[in-house]
PDB file of C-alpha atoms in Angstrom:
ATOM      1  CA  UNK A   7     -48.645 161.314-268.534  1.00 77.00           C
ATOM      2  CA  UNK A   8     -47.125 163.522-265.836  1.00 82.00           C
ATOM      3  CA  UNK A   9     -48.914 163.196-262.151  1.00 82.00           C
ATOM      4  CA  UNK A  10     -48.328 165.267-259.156  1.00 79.00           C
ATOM      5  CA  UNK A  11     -49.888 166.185-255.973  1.00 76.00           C
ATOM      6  CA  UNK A  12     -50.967 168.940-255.113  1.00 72.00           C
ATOM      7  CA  UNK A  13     -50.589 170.648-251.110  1.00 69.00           C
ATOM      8  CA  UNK A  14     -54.255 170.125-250.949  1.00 70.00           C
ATOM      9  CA  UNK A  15     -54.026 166.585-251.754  1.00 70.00           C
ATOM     10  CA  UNK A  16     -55.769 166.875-255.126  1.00 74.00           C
ATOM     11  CA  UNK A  17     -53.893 165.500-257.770  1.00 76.00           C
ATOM     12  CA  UNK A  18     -52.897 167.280-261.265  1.00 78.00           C
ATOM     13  CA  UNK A  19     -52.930 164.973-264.337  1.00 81.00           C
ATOM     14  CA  UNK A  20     -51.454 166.075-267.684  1.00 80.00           C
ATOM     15  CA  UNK A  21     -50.462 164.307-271.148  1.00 78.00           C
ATOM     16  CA  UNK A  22     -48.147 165.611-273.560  1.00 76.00           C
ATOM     17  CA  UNK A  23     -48.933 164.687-276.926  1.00 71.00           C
ATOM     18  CA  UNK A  24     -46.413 166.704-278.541  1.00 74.00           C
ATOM     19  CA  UNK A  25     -48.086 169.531-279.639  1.00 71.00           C
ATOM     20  CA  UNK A  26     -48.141 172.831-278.434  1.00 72.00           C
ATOM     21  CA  UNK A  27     -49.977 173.681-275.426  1.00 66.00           C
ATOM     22  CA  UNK A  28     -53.323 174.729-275.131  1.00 64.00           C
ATOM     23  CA  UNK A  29     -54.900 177.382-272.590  1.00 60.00           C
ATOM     24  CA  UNK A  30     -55.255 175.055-269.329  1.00 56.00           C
ATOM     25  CA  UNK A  31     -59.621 175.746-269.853  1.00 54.00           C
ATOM     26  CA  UNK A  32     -58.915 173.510-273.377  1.00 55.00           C
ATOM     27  CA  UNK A  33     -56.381 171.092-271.324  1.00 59.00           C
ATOM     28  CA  UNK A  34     -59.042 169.417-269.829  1.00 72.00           C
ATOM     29  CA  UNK A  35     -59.617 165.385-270.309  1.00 78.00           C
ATOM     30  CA  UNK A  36     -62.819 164.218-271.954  1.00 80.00           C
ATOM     31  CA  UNK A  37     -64.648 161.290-272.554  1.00 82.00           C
ATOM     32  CA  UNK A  38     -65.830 159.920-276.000  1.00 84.00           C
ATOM     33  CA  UNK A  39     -69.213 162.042-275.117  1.00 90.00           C
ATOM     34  CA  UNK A  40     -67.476 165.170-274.489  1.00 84.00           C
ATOM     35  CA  UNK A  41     -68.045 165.221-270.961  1.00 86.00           C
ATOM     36  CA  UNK A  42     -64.929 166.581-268.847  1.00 83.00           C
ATOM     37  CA  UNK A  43     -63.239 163.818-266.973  1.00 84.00           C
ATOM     38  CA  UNK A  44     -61.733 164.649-263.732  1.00 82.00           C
ATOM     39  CA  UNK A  45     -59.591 161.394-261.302  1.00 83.00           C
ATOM     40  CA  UNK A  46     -58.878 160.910-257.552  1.00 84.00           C
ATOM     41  CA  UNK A  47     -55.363 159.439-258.456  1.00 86.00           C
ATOM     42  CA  UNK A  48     -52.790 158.978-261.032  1.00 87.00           C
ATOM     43  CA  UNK A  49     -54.415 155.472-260.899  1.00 90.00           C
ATOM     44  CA  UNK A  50     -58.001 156.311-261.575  1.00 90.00           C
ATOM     45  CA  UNK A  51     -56.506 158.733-264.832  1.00 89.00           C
ATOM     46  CA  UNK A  52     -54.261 155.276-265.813  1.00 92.00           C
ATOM     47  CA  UNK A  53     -57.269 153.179-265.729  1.00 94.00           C
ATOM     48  CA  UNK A  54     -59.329 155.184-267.313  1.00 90.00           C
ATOM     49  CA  UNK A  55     -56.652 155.546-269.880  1.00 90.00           C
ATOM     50  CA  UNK A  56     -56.292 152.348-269.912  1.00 93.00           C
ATOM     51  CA  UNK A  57     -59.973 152.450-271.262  1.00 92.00           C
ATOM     52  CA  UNK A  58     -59.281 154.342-274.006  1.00 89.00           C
ATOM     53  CA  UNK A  59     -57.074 152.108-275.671  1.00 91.00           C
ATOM     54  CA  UNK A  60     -53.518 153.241-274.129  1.00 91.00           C
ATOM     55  CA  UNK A  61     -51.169 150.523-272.222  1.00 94.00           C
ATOM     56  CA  UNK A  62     -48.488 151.824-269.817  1.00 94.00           C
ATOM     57  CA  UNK A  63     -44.770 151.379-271.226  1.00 95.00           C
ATOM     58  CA  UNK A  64     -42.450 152.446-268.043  1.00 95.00           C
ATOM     59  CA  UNK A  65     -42.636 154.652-265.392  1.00 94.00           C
ATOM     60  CA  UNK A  66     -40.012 157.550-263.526  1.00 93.00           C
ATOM     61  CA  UNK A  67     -40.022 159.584-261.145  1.00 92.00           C
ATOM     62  CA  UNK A  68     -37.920 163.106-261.028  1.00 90.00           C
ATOM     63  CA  UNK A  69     -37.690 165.859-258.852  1.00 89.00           C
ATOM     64  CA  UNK A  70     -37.010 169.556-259.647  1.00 83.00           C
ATOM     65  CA  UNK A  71     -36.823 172.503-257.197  1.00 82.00           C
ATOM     66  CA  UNK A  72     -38.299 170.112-254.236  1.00 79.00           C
ATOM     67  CA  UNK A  73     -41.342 168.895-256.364  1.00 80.00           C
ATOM     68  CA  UNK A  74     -41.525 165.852-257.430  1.00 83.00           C
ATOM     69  CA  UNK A  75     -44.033 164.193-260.616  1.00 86.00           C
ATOM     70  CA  UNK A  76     -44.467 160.551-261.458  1.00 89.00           C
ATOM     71  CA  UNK A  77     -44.128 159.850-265.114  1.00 90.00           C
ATOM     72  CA  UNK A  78     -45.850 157.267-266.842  1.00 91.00           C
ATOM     73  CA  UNK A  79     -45.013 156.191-270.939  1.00 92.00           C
ATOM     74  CA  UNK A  80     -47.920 155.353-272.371  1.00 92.00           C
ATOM     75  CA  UNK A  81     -48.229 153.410-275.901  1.00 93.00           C
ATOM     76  CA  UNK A  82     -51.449 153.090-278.089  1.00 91.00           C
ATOM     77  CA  UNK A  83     -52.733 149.416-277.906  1.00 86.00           C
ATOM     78  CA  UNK A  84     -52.256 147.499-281.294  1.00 83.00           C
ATOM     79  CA  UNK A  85     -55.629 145.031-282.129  1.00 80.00           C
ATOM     80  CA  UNK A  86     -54.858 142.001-282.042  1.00 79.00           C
ATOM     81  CA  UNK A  87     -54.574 140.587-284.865  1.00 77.00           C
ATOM     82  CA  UNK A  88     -56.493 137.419-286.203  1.00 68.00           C
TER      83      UNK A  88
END
């Protein structure tokens, strides 16, 4: 999950999956329901990730041309087993 803020102090969440990128209207995060998801912070979209069944891994930070992005590695959760 990439997350970087925006001038206006909103705050642009994405998730690279590995496929090929869709048109940024079918980019959009929903929930189970279909309802479009939106966050305050890169937080809210980890928590709420979180809720989904994903576990952060590691975290970096880069810059490029003056902007910079947080990066967070995210796994699938496992059930436990038992």
């Amino acid at each position: 999950m990439k997350a970087r803020e925006k001038f206006n102090g909103r705050v642009v969440v994405s998730i690279d999956y590995g496929q090929q990128q869709k048109p940024l209207s079918e980019n959009l995060f929903r929930d189970p329901a279909g309802q479009t998801v939106e966050f305050n912070s890169a937080v809210d979209a980890l928590n709420w990730l979180n809720a989904q069944g994903w576990e952060l891994a590691s975290t970096f930070f880069l810059v490029d041309d003056g902007d910079s992005a947080a990066y967070y590695v995210l796994r699938r959760r496992l059930p436990k087993a038992g």
